[in-house]
Short mmCIF file of C-alpha atoms and ligand atoms in Angstrom, two decimals:
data_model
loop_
_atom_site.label_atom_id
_atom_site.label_comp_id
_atom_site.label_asym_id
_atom_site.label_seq_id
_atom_site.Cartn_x
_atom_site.Cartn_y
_atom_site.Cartn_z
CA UNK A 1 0.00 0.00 0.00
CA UNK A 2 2.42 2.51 -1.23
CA UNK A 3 0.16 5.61 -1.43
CA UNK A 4 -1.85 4.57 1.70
CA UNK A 5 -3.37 8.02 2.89
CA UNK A 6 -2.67 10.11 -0.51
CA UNK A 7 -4.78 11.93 -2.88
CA UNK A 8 -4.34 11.87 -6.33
CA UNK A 9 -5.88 13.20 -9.40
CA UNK A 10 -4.80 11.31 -13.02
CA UNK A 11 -5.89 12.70 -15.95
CA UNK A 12 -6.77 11.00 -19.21
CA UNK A 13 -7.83 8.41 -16.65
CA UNK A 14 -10.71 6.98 -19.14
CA UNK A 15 -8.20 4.82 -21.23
CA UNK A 16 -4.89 3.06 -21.55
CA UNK A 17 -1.81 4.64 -19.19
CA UNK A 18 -4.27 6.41 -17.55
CA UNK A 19 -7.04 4.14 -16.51
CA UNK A 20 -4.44 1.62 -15.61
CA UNK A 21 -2.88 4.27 -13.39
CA UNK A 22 -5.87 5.31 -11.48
CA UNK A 23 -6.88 1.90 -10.86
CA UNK A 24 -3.37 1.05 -9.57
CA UNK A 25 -2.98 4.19 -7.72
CA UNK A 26 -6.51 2.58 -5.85
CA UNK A 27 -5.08 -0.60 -5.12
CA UNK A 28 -1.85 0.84 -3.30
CA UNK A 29 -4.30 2.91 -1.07
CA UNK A 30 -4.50 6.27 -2.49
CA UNK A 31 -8.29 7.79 -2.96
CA UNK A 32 -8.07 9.13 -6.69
CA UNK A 33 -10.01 11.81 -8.56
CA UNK A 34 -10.14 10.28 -12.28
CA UNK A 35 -10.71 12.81 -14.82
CA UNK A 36 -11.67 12.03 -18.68
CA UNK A 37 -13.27 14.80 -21.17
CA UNK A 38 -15.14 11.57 -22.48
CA UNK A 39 -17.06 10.24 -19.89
CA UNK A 40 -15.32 6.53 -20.02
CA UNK A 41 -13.78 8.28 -16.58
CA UNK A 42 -17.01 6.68 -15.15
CA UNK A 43 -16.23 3.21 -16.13
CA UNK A 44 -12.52 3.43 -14.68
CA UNK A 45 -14.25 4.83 -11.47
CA UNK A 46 -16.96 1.77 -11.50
CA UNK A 47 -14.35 -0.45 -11.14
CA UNK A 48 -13.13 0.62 -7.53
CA UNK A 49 -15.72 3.22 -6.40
CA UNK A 50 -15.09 3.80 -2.71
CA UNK A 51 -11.50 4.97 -3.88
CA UNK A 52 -12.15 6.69 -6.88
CA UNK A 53 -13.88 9.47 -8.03
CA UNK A 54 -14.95 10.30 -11.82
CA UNK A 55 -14.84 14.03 -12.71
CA UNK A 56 -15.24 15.10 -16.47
CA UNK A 57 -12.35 17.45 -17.27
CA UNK A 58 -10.38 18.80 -19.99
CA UNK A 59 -6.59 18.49 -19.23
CA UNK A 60 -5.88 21.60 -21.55
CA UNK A 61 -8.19 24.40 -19.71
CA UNK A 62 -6.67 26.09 -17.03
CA UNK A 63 -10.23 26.42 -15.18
CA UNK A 64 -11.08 22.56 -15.30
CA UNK A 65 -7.39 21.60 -13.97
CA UNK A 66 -7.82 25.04 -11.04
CA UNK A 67 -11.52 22.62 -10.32
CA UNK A 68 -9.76 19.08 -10.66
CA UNK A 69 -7.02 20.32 -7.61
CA UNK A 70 -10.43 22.24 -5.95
CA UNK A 71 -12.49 19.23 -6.01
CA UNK A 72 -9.54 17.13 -4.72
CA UNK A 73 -9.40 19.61 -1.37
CA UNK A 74 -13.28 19.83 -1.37
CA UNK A 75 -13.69 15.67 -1.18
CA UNK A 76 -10.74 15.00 0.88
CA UNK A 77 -8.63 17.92 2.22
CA UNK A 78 -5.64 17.79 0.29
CA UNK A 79 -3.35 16.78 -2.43
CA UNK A 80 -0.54 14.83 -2.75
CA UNK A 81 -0.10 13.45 -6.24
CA UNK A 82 -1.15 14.94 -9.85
CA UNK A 83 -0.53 12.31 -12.68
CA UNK A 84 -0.41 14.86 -15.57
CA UNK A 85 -1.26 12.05 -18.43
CA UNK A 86 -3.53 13.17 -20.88
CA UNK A 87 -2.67 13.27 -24.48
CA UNK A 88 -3.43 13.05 -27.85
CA UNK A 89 -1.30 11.80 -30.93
CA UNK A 90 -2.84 14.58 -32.99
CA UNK A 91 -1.96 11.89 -36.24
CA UNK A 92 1.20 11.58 -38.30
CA UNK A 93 0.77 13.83 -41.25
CA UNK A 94 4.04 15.82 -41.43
CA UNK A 95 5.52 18.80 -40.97
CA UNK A 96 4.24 20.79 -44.48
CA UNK A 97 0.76 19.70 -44.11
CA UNK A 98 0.25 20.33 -40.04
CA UNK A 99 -1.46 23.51 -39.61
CA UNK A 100 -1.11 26.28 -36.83
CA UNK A 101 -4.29 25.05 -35.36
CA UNK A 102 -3.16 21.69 -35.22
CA UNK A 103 0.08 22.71 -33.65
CA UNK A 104 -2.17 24.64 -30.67
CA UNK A 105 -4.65 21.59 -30.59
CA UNK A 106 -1.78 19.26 -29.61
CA UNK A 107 0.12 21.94 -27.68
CA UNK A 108 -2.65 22.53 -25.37
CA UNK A 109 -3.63 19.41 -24.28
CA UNK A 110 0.23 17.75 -24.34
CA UNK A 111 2.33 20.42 -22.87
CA UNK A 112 0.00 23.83 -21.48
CA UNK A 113 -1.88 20.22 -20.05
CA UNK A 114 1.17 19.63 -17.89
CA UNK A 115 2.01 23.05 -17.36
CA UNK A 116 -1.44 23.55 -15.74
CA UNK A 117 -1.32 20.52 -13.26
CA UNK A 118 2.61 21.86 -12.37
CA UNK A 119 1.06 25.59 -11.85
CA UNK A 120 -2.06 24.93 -9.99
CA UNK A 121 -1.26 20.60 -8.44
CA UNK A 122 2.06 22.10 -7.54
CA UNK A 123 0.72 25.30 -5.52
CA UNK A 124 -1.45 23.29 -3.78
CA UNK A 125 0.66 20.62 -2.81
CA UNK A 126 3.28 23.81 -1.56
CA UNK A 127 0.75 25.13 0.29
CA UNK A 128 -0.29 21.77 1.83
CA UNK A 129 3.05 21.80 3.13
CA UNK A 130 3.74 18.23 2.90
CA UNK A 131 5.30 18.10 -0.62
CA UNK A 132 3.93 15.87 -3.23
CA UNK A 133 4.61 14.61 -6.54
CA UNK A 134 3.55 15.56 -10.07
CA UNK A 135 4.12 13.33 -13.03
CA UNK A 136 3.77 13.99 -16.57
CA UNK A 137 3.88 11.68 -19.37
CA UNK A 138 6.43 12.58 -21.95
CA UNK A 139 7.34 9.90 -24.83
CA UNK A 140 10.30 8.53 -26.43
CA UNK A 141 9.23 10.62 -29.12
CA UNK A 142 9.94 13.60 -26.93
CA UNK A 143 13.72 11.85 -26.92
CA UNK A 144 14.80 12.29 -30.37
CA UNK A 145 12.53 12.13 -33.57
CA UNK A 146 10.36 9.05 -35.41
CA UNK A 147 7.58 8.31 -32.89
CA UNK A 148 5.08 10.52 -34.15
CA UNK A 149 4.45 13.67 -36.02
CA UNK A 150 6.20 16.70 -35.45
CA UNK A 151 3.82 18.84 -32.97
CA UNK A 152 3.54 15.67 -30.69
CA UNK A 153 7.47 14.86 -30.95
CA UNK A 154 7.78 18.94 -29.81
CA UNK A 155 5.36 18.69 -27.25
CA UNK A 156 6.81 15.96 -25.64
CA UNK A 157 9.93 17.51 -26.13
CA UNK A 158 8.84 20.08 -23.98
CA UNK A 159 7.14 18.18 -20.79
CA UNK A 160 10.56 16.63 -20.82
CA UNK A 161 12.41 19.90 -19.91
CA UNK A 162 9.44 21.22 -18.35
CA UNK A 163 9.59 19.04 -15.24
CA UNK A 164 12.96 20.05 -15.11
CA UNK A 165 12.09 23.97 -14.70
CA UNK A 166 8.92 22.42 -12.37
CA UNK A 167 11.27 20.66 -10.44
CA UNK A 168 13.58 23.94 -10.05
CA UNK A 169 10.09 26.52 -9.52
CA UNK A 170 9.19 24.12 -6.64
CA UNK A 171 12.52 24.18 -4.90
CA UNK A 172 12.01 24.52 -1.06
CA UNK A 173 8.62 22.73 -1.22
CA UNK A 174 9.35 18.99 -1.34
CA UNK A 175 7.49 18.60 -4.55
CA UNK A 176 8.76 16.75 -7.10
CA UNK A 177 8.59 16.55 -10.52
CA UNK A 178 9.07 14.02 -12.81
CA UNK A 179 8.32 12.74 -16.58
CA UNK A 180 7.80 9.07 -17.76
CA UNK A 181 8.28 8.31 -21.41
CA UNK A 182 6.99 5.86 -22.22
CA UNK A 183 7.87 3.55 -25.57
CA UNK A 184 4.97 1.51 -27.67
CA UNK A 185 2.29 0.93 -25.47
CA UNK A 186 -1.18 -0.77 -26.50
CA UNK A 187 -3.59 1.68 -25.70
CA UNK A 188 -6.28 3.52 -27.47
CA UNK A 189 -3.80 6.00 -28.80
CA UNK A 190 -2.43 3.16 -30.46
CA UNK A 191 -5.22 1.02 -30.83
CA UNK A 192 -4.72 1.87 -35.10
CA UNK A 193 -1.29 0.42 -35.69
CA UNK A 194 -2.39 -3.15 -33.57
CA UNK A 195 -5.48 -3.21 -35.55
CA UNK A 196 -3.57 -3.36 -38.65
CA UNK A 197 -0.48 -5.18 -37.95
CA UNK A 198 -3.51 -7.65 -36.56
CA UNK A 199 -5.21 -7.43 -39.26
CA UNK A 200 -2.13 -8.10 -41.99
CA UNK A 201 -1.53 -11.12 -39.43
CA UNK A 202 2.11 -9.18 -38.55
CA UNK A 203 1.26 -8.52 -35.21
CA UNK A 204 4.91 -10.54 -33.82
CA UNK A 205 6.34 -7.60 -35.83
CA UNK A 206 5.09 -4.62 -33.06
CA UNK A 207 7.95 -4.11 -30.88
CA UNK A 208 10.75 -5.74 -32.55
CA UNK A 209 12.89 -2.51 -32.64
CA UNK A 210 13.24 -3.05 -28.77
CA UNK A 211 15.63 -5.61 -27.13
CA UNK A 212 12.74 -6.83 -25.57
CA UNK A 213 10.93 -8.00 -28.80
CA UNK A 214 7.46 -6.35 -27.67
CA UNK A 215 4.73 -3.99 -27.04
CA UNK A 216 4.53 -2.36 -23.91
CA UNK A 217 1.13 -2.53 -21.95
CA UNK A 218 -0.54 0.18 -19.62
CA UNK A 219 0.71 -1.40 -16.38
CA UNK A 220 3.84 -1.40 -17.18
CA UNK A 221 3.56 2.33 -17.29
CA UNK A 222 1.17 2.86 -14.46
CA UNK A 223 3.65 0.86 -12.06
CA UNK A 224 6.52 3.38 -12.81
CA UNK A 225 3.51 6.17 -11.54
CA UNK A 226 3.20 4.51 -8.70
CA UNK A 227 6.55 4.66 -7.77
CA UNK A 228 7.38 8.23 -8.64
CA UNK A 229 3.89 9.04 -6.49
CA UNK A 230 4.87 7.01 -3.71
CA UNK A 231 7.51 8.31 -1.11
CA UNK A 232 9.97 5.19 -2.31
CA UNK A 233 11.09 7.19 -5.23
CA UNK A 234 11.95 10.47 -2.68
CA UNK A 235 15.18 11.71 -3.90
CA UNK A 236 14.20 11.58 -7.63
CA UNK A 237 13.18 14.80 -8.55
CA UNK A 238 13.69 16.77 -12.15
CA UNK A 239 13.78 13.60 -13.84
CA UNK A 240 12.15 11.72 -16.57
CA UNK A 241 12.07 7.99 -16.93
CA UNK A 242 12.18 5.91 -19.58
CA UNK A 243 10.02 2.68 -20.13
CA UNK A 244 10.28 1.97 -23.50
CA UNK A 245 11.99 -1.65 -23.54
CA UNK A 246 15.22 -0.51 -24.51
CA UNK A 247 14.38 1.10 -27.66
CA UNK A 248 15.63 4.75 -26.87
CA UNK A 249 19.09 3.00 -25.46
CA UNK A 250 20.49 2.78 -28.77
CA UNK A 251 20.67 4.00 -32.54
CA UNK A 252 19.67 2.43 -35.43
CA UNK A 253 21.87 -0.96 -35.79
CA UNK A 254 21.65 -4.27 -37.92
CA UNK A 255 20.51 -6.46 -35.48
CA UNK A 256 23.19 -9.51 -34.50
CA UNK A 257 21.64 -12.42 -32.81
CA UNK A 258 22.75 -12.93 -29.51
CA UNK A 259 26.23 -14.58 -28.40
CA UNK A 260 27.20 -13.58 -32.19
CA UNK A 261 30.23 -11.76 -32.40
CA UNK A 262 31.12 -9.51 -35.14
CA UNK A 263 33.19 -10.47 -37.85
P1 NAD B 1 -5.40 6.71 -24.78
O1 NAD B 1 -5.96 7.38 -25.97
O2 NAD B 1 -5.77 5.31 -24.50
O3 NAD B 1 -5.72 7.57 -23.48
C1 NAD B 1 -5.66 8.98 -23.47
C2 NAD B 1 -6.83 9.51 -22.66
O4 NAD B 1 -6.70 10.93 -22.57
C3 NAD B 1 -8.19 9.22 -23.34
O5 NAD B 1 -9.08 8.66 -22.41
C4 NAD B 1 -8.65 10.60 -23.79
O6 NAD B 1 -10.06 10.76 -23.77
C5 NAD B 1 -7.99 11.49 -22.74
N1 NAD B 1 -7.90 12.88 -23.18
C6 NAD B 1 -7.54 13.35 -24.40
N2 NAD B 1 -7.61 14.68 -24.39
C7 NAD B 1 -8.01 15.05 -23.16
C8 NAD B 1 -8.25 16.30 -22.54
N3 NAD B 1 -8.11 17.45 -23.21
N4 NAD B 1 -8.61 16.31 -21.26
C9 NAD B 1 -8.78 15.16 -20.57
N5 NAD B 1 -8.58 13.95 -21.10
C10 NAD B 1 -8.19 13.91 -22.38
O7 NAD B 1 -3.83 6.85 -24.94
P2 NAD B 1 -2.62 6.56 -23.94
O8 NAD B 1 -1.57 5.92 -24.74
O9 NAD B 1 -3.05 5.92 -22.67
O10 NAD B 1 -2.13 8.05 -23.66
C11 NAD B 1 -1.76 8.51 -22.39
C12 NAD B 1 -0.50 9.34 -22.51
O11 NAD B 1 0.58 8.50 -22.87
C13 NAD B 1 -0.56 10.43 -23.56
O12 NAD B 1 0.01 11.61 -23.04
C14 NAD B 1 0.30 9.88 -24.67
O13 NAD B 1 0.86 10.90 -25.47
C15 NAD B 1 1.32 9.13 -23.88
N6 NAD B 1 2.10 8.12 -24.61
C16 NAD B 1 1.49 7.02 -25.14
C17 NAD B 1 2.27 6.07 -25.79
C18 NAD B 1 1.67 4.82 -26.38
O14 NAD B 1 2.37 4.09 -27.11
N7 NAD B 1 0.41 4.52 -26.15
C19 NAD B 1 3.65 6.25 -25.90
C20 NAD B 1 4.23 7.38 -25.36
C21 NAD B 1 3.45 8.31 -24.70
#
């Protein structure tokens, strides 16, 4: 029960990293608000309802993130954690055909998103006194380019080296900030390239770029949220972690099998 007496508030919480999150954050104790601008935040929150809480929100408005972190001291008197998750792909087309619009559509929910839950989850947890920890999900593609088109790559570019300025803003407060990028996961977001690799019968081809031959799944994200919420990550601050497989640990190679030495 790692986050045994904490409040937390996950957004994006109606699918994939999310959902998984919130219902793990549950298990370990915490009591979580779950916020969607779907609805499917409902279904997450049917599945443990004395510990979580459905609230429809968009991640991207400054007012519904100021009434997430009110609604969080209204229902249970304070805040510890604010999982910062939200996010769309915003598609693939590339950088000649993306318009302005599209640029601020992705911005707003991917990285003014993150800023908002730093700005307003942060204060709060200052205030509180008792520090806290905010997470925000980043992406390989926020590493270096070719997971996804170019106002996602930039935006996840940015939540990386925005934890590190939240991390530095929040100095004196014990609240940390992190990022997780995470590598191929199956989740909605994603839900398109399993269909057809599924469909072409090539789905033992998703993940092979990795060392570890696979797909990610939500979990495996969600678990490392609960340990940068929970106190057993304390001295990480200002970082983000990668949980990608291996993928991001090395450049493009022709793959040798293993034990085979080169010639
Ligand atoms: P998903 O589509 O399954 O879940 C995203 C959720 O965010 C959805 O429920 C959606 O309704 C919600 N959402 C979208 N815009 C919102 C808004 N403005 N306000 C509130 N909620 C909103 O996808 P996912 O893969 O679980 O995505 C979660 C995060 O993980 C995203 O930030 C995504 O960029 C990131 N990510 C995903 C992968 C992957 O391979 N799936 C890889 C790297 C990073």
């Amino acid at each position: 029960m790692d986050l045994e007496g904490k409040i937390a508030i996950v957004t994006g919480a109606g699918s994939g990293i999310g959902r998984a999150t919130a219902l793990l954050f549950a298990q370990h104790g915490a009591k979580v608000i779950a916020a969607d601008i779907t609805g499917k935040q409902d279904e997450t929150a049917a599945e443990n309802p004395a510990a979580i809480t459905a609230v429809k929100a968009d991640a991207g408005s400054e007012a519904d993130v100021q009434m997430l972190v009110a609604k969080a001291l209204e229902l249970h008197g304070s805040l510890q954690v604010f999982y910062a998750n939200a996010g769309i792909s915003g598609g693939m087309e590339g950088i000649f055909d993306q318009s302005v619009e599209e640029w601020e559509r992705i911005l707003r929910i991917n990285l003014i998103g993150p800023f908002l839950a730093i700005k307003h989850g942060g204060k709060a947890m200052a205030d509180g006194g008792k520090g806290g920890s905010i997470i925000c999900t980043a992406s390989v593609a926020g590493l270096r380019s070719g997971a996804g088109g170019p106002a996602y790559t930039a935006s996840k570019a940015g939540v990386i080296n925005l934890v590190r300025i939240g991390a530095q803003q929040l100095t004196g407060s014990s609240v940390r900030c992190n990022a997780i990028c995470p590598g191929l996961i199956e989740t909605g977001m994603t839900e398109f390239i399993y269909n057809k690799a599924r469909e072409r019968g090539f789905e033992d081809k998703i993940g092979q770029l990795n060392p570890l031959q696979r797909g990610g799944i939500p979990n495996e994200i969600a678990e490392a949220a609960l340990f940068l919420a929970s106190d057993r990550s304390s001295y990480v601050n200002g970082h983000a972690l990668v949980v990608d497989g291996g993928l991001s640990a090395s450049h493009p190679y022709a793959r040798q099998k293993f034990g085979q030495t080169a010639s």
